[in-house]
PDB file of C-alpha atoms in Angstrom:
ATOM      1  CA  UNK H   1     -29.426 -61.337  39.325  1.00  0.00           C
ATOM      2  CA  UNK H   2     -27.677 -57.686  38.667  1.00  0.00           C
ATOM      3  CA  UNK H   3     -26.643 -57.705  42.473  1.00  0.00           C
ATOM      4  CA  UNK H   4     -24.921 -60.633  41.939  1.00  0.00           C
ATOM      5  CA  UNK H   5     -23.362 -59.686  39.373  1.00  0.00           C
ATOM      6  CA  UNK H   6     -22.307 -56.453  40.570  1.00  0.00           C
ATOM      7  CA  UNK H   7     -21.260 -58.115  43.589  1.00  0.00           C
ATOM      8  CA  UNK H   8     -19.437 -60.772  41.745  1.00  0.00           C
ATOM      9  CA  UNK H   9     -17.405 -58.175  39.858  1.00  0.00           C
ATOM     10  CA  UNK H  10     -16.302 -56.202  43.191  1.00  0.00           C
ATOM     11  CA  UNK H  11     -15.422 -59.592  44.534  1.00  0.00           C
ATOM     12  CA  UNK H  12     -13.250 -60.480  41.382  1.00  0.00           C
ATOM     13  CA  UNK H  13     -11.830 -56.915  41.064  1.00  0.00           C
ATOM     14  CA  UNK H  14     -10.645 -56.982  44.800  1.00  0.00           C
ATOM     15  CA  UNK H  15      -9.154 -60.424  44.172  1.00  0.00           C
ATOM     16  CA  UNK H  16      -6.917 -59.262  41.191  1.00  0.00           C
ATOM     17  CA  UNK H  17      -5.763 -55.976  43.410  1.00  0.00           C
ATOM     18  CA  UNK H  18      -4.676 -58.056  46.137  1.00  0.00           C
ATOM     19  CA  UNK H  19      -3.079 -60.407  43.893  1.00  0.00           C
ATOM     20  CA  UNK H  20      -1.168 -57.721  42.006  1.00  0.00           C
ATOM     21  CA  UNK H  21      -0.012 -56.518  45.973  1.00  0.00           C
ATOM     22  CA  UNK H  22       1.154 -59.406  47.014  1.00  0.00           C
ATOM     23  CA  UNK H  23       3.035 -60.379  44.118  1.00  0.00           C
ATOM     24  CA  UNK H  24       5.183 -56.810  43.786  1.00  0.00           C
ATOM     25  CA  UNK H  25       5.435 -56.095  47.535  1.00  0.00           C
ATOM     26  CA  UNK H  26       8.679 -54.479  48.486  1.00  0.00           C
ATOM     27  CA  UNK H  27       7.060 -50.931  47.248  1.00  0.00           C
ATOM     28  CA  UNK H  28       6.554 -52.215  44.096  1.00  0.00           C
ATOM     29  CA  UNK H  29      10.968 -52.432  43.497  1.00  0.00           C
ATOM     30  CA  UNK H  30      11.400 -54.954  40.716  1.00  0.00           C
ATOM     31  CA  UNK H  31      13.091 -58.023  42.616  1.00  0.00           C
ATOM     32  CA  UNK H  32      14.898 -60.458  40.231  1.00  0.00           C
ATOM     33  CA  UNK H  33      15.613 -64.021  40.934  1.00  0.00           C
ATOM     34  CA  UNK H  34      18.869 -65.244  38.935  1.00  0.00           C
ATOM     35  CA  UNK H  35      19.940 -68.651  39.223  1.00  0.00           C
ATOM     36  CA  UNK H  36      23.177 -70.601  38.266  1.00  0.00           C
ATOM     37  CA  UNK H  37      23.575 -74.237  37.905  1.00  0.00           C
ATOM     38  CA  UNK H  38      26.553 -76.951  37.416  1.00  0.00           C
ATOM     39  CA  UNK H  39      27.774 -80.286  38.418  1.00  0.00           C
ATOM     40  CA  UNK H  40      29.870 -80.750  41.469  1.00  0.00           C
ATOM     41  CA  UNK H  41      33.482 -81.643  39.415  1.00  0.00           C
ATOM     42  CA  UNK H  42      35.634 -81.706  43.333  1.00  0.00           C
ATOM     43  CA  UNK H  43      35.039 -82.134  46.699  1.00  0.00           C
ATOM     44  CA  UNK H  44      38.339 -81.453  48.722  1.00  0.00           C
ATOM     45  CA  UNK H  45      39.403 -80.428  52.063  1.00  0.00           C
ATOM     46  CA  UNK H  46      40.129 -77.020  53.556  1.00  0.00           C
ATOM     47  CA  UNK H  47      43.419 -77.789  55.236  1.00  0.00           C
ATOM     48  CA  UNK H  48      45.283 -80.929  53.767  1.00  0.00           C
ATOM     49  CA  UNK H  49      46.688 -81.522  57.041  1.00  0.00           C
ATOM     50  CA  UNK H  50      42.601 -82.487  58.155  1.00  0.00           C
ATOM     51  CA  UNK H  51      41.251 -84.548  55.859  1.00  0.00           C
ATOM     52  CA  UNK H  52      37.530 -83.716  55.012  1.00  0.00           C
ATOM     53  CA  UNK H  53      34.480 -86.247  55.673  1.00  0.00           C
ATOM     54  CA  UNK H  54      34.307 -89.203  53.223  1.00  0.00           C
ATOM     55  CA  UNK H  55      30.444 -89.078  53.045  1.00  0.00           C
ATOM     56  CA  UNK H  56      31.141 -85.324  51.275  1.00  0.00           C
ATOM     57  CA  UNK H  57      32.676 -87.504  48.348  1.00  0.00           C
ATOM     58  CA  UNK H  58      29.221 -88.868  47.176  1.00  0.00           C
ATOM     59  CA  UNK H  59      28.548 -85.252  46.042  1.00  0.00           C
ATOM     60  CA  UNK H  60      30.565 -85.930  43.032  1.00  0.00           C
ATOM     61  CA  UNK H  61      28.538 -85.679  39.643  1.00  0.00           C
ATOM     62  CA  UNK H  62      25.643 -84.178  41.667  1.00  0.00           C
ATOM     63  CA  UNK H  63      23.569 -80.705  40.324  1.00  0.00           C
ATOM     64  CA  UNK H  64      25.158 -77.475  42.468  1.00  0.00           C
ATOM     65  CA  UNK H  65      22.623 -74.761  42.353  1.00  0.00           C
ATOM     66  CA  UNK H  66      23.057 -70.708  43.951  1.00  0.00           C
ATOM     67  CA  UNK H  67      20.072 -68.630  43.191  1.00  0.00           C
ATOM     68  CA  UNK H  68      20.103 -65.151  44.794  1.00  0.00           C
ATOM     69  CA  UNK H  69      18.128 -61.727  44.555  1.00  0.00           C
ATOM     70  CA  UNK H  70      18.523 -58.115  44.546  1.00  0.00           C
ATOM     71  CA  UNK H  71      17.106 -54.960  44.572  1.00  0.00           C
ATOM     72  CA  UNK H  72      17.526 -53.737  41.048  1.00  0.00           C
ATOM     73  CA  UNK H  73      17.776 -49.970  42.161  1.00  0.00           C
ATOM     74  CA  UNK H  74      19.964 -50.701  45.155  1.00  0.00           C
ATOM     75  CA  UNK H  75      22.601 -48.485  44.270  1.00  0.00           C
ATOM     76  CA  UNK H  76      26.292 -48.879  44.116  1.00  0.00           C
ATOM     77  CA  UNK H  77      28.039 -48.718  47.408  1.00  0.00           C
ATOM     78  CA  UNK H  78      31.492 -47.624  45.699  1.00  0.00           C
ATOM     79  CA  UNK H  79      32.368 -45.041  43.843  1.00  0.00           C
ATOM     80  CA  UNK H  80      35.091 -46.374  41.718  1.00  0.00           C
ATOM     81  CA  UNK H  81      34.248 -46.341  37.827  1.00  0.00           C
ATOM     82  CA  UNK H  82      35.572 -49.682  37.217  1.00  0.00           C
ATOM     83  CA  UNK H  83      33.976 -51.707  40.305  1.00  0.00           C
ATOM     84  CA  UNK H  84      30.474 -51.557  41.935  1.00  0.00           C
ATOM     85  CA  UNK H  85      29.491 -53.275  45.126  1.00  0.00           C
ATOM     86  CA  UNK H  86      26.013 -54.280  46.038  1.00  0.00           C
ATOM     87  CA  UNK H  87      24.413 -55.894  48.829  1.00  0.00           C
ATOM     88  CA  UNK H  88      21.725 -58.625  47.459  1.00  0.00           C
ATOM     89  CA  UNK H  89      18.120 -59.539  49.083  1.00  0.00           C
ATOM     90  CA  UNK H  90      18.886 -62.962  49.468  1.00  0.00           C
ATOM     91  CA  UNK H  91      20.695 -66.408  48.393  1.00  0.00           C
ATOM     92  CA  UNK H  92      20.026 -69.852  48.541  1.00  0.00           C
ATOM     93  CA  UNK H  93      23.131 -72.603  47.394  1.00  0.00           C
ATOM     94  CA  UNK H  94      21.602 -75.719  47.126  1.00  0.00           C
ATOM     95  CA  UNK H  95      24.015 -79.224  46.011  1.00  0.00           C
ATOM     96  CA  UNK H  96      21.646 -82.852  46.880  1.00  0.00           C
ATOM     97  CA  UNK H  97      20.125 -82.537  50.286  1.00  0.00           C
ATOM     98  CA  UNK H  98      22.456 -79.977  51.153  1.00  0.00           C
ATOM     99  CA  UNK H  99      20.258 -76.332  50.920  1.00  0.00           C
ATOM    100  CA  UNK H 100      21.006 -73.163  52.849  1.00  0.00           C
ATOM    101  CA  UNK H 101      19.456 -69.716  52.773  1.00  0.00           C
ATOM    102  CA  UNK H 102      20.461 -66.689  54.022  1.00  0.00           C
ATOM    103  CA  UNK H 103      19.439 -62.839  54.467  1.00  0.00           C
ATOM    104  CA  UNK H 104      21.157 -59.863  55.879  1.00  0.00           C
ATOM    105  CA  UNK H 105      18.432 -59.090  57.895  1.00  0.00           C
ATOM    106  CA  UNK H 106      18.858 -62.624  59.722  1.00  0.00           C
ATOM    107  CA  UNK H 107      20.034 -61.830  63.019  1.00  0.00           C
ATOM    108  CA  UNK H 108      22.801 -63.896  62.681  1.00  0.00           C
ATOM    109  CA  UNK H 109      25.669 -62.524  60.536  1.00  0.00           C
ATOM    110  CA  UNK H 110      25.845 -63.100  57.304  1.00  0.00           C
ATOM    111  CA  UNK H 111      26.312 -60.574  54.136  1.00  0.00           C
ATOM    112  CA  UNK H 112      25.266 -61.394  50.395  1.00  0.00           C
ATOM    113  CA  UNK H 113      26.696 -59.245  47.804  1.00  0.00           C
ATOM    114  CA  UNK H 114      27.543 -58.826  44.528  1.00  0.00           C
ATOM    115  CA  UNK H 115      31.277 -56.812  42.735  1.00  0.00           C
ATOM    116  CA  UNK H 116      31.512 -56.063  39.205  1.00  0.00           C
ATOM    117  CA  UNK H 117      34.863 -55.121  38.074  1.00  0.00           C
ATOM    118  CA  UNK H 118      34.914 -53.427  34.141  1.00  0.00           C
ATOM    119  CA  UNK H 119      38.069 -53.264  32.761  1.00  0.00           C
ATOM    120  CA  UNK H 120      39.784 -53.365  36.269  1.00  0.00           C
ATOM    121  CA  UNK H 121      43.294 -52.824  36.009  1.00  0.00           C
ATOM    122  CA  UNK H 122      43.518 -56.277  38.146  1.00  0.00           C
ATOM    123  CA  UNK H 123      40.868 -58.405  37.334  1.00  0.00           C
ATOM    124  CA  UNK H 124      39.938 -57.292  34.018  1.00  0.00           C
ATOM    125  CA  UNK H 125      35.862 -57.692  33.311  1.00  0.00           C
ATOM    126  CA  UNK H 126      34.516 -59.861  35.898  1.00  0.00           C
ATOM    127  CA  UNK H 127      31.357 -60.392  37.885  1.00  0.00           C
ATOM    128  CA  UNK H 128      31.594 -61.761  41.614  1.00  0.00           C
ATOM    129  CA  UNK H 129      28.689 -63.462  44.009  1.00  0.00           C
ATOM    130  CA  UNK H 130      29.495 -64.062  47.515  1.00  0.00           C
ATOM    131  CA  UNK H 131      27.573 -64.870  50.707  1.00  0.00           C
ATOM    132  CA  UNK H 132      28.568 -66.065  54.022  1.00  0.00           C
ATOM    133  CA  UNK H 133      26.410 -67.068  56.906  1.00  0.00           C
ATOM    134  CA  UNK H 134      27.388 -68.195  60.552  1.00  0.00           C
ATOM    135  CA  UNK H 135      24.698 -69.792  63.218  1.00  0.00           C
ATOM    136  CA  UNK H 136      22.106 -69.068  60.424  1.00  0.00           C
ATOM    137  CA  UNK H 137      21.062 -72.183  58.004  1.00  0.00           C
ATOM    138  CA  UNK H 138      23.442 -75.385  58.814  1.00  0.00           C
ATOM    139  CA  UNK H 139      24.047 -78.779  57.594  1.00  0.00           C
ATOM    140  CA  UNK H 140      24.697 -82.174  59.641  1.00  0.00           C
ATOM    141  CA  UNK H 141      27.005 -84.733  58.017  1.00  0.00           C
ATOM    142  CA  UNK H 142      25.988 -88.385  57.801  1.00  0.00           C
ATOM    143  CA  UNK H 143      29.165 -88.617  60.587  1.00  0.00           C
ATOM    144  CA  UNK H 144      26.904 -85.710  62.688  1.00  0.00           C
ATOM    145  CA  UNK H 145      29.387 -82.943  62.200  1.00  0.00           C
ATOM    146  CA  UNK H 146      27.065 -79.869  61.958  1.00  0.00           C
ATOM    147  CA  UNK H 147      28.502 -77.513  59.819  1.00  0.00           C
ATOM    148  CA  UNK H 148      27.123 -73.977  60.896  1.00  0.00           C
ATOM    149  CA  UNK H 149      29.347 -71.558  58.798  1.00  0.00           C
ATOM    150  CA  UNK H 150      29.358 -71.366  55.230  1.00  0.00           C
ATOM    151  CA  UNK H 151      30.281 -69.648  52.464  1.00  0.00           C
ATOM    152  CA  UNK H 152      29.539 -69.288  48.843  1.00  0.00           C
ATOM    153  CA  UNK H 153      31.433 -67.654  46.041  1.00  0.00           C
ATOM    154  CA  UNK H 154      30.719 -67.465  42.436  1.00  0.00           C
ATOM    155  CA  UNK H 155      32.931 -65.650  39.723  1.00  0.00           C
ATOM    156  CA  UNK H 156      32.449 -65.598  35.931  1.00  0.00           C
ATOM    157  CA  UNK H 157      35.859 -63.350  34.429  1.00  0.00           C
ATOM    158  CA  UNK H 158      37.165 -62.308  31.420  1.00  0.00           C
ATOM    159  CA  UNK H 159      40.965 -61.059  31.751  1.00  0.00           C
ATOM    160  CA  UNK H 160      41.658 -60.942  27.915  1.00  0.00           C
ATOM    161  CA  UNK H 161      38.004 -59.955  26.554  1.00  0.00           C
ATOM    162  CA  UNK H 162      37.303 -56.599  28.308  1.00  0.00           C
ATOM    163  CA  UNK H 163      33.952 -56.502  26.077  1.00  0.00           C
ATOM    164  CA  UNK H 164      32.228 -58.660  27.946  1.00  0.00           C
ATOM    165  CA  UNK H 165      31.291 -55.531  30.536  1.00  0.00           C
ATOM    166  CA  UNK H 166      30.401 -52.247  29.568  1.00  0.00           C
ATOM    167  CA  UNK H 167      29.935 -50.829  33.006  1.00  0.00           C
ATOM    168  CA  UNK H 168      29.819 -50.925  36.996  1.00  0.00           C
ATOM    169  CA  UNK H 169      26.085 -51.328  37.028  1.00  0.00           C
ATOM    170  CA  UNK H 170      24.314 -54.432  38.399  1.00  0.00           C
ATOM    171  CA  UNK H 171      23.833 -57.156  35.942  1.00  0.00           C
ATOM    172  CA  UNK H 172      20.316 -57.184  34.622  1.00  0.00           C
ATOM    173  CA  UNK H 173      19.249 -59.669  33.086  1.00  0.00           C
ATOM    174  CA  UNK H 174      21.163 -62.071  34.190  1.00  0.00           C
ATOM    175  CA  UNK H 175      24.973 -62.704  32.588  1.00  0.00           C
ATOM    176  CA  UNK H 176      25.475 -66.425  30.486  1.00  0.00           C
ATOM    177  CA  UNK H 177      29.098 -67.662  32.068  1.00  0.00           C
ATOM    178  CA  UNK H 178      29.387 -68.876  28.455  1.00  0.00           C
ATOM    179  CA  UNK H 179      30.646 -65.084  27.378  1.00  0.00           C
ATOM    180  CA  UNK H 180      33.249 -65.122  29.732  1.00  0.00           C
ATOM    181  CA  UNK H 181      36.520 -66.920  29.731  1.00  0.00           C
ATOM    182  CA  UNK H 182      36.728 -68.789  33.098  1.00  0.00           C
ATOM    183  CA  UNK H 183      33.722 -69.577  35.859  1.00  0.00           C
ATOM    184  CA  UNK H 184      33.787 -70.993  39.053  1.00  0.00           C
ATOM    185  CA  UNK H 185      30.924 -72.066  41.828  1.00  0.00           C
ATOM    186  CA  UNK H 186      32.353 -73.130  44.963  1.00  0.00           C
ATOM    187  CA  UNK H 187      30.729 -73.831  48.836  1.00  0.00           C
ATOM    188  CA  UNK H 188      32.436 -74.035  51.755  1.00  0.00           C
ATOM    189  CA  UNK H 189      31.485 -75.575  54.805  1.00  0.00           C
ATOM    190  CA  UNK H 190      33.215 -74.789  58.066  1.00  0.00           C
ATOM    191  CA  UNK H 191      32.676 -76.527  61.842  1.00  0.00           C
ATOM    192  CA  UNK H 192      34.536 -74.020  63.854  1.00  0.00           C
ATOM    193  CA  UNK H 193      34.959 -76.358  66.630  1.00  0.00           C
ATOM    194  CA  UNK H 194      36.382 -79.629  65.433  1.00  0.00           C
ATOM    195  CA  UNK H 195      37.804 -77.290  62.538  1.00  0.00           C
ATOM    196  CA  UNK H 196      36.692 -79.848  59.995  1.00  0.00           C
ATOM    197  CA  UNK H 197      36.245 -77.710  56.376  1.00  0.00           C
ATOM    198  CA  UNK H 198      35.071 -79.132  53.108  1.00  0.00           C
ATOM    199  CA  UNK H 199      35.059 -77.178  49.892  1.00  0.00           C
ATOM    200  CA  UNK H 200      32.430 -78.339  46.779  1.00  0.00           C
ATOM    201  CA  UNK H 201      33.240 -76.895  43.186  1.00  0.00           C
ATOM    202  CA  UNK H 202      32.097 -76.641  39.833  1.00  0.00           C
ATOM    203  CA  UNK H 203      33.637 -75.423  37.046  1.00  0.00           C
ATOM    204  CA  UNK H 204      30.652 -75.644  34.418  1.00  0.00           C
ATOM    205  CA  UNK H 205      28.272 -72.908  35.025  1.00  0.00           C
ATOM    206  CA  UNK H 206      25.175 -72.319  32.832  1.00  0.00           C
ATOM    207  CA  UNK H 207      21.632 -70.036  33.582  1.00  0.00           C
ATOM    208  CA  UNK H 208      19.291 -71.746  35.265  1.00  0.00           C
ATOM    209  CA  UNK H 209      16.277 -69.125  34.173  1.00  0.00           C
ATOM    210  CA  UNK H 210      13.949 -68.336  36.684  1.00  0.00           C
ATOM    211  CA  UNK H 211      10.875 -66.003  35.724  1.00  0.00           C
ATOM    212  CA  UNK H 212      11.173 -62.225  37.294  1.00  0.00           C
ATOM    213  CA  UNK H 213       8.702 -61.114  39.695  1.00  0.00           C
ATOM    214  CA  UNK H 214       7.200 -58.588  37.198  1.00  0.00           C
ATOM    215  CA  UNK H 215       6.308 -61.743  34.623  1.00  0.00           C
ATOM    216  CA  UNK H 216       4.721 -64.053  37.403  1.00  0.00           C
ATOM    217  CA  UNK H 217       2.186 -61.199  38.649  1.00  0.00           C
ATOM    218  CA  UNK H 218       1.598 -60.485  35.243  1.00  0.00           C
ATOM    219  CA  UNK H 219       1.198 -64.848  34.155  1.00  0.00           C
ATOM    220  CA  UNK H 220      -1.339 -64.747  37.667  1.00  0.00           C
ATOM    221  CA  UNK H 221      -3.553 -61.704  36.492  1.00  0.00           C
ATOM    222  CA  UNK H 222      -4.355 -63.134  32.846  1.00  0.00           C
ATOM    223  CA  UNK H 223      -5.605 -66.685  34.250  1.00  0.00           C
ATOM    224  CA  UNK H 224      -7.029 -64.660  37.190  1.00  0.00           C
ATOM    225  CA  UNK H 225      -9.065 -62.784  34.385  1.00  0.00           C
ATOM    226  CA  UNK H 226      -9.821 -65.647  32.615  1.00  0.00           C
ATOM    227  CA  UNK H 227     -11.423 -67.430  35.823  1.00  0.00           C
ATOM    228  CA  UNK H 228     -13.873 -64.384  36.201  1.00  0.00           C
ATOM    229  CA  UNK H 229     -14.591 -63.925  32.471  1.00  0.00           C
ATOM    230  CA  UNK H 230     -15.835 -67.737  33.057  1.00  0.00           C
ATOM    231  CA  UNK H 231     -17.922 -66.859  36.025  1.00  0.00           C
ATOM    232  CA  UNK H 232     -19.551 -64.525  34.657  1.00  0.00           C
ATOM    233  CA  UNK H 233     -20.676 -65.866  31.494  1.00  0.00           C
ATOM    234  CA  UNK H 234     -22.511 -68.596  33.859  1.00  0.00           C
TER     235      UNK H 234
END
């Protein structure tokens, strides 16, 4: 009975080490995962001189979701005091069955990134998400255009407030649009060769929370725990 025991307990400690791995990965950088959500409040064209796809209308009233990720010590790729630029991990946009998700280390280009501006002499206090993907993730219209570029751009700004950002640095945890003046969530979808473009916006942006990294390894080692503690009282 001791051997089992003891044998148990290896097996149970080597579980929770593994699971701890797994879950950090990246050499154990913290990787947040901040999402922002709205309703879809216009669909329009690129170029008023092509009208866009009528099936793109039925997007109206529908949830419009970006989550991305980044590296929280990536470090700032300018050196101006009043902007920082950094390159995120990842982002997905996601509005009905429409969901695209890009990398920069997809071969394909694309480019994720995120600008803070504090007390810019132009802009004033303002954080800006942007990510733009050709012949990487695509979407086919009920008409069977395929749209294969895209782009997605997110803003929240403040041009009277300049309180709302203290500095350049990356913006951990995650920003509520609500303290800033103006917000805007927009994709755009682009079929270079029938030059069809669509644009789908929201102007009502609120957090949609998503638990860091750090709090899901730590939420899968207590119940982990608990399992064995159970185990072994058999």
């Amino acid at each position: 009975m001791t051997n089992l025991r003891q044998n148990f307990f290896l097996n149970c400690a080597g579980f929770l080490l593994m699971w701890e791995m797994s879950l950090e990965g990246n050499g154990g950088r913290a990787q947040p995962t901040y999402s922002y959500t709205g309703t879809v409040d216009f669909v329009g064209p690129g170029d008023e001189d092509i009208p866009h796809e009528t099936s793109f209308d039925s997007y109206l009233g529908q949830q419009f979701t970006y989550t991305f990720t980044f590296d929280e010590t990536a470090g700032d790729t300018d050196p101006q005091g009043d902007f920082g630029f950094y390159f995120a991990s990842t982002a997905t946009v996601e509005v009905g069955n429409i969901s695209l998700t890009l990398s920069p280390e997809d071969e394909n280009p694309s480019e994720a990134t995120i600008s803070v501006y504090n007390d810019n002499a132009s802009l004033g206090d303002r954080y800006e998400f942007a990510s733009y993907s050709l012949f990487g993730s695509s979407f086919t219209s009920p008409e069977g255009t395929e749209y294969y570029e895209y782009s997605t751009t997110m803003f929240m700004a403040s041009e009277n407030d300049l309180s709302v950002i203290t500095s350049d640095a990356l913006p951990t945890p995650q920003q509520d649009p609500a303290a800033f003046e103006s917000s805007l969530l927009t994709l755009s979808l682009v079929d270079p060769i029938s030059g069809l473009e669509v644009h789908l916006r929201t102007s009502e942006i609120s957090i949609s929370a998503i638990p860091e990294p750090a709090s899901l390894s730590m939420l899968g080692l207590v119940g982990a725990l608990g399992l064995c503690q159970r185990h072994r009282r058999r």
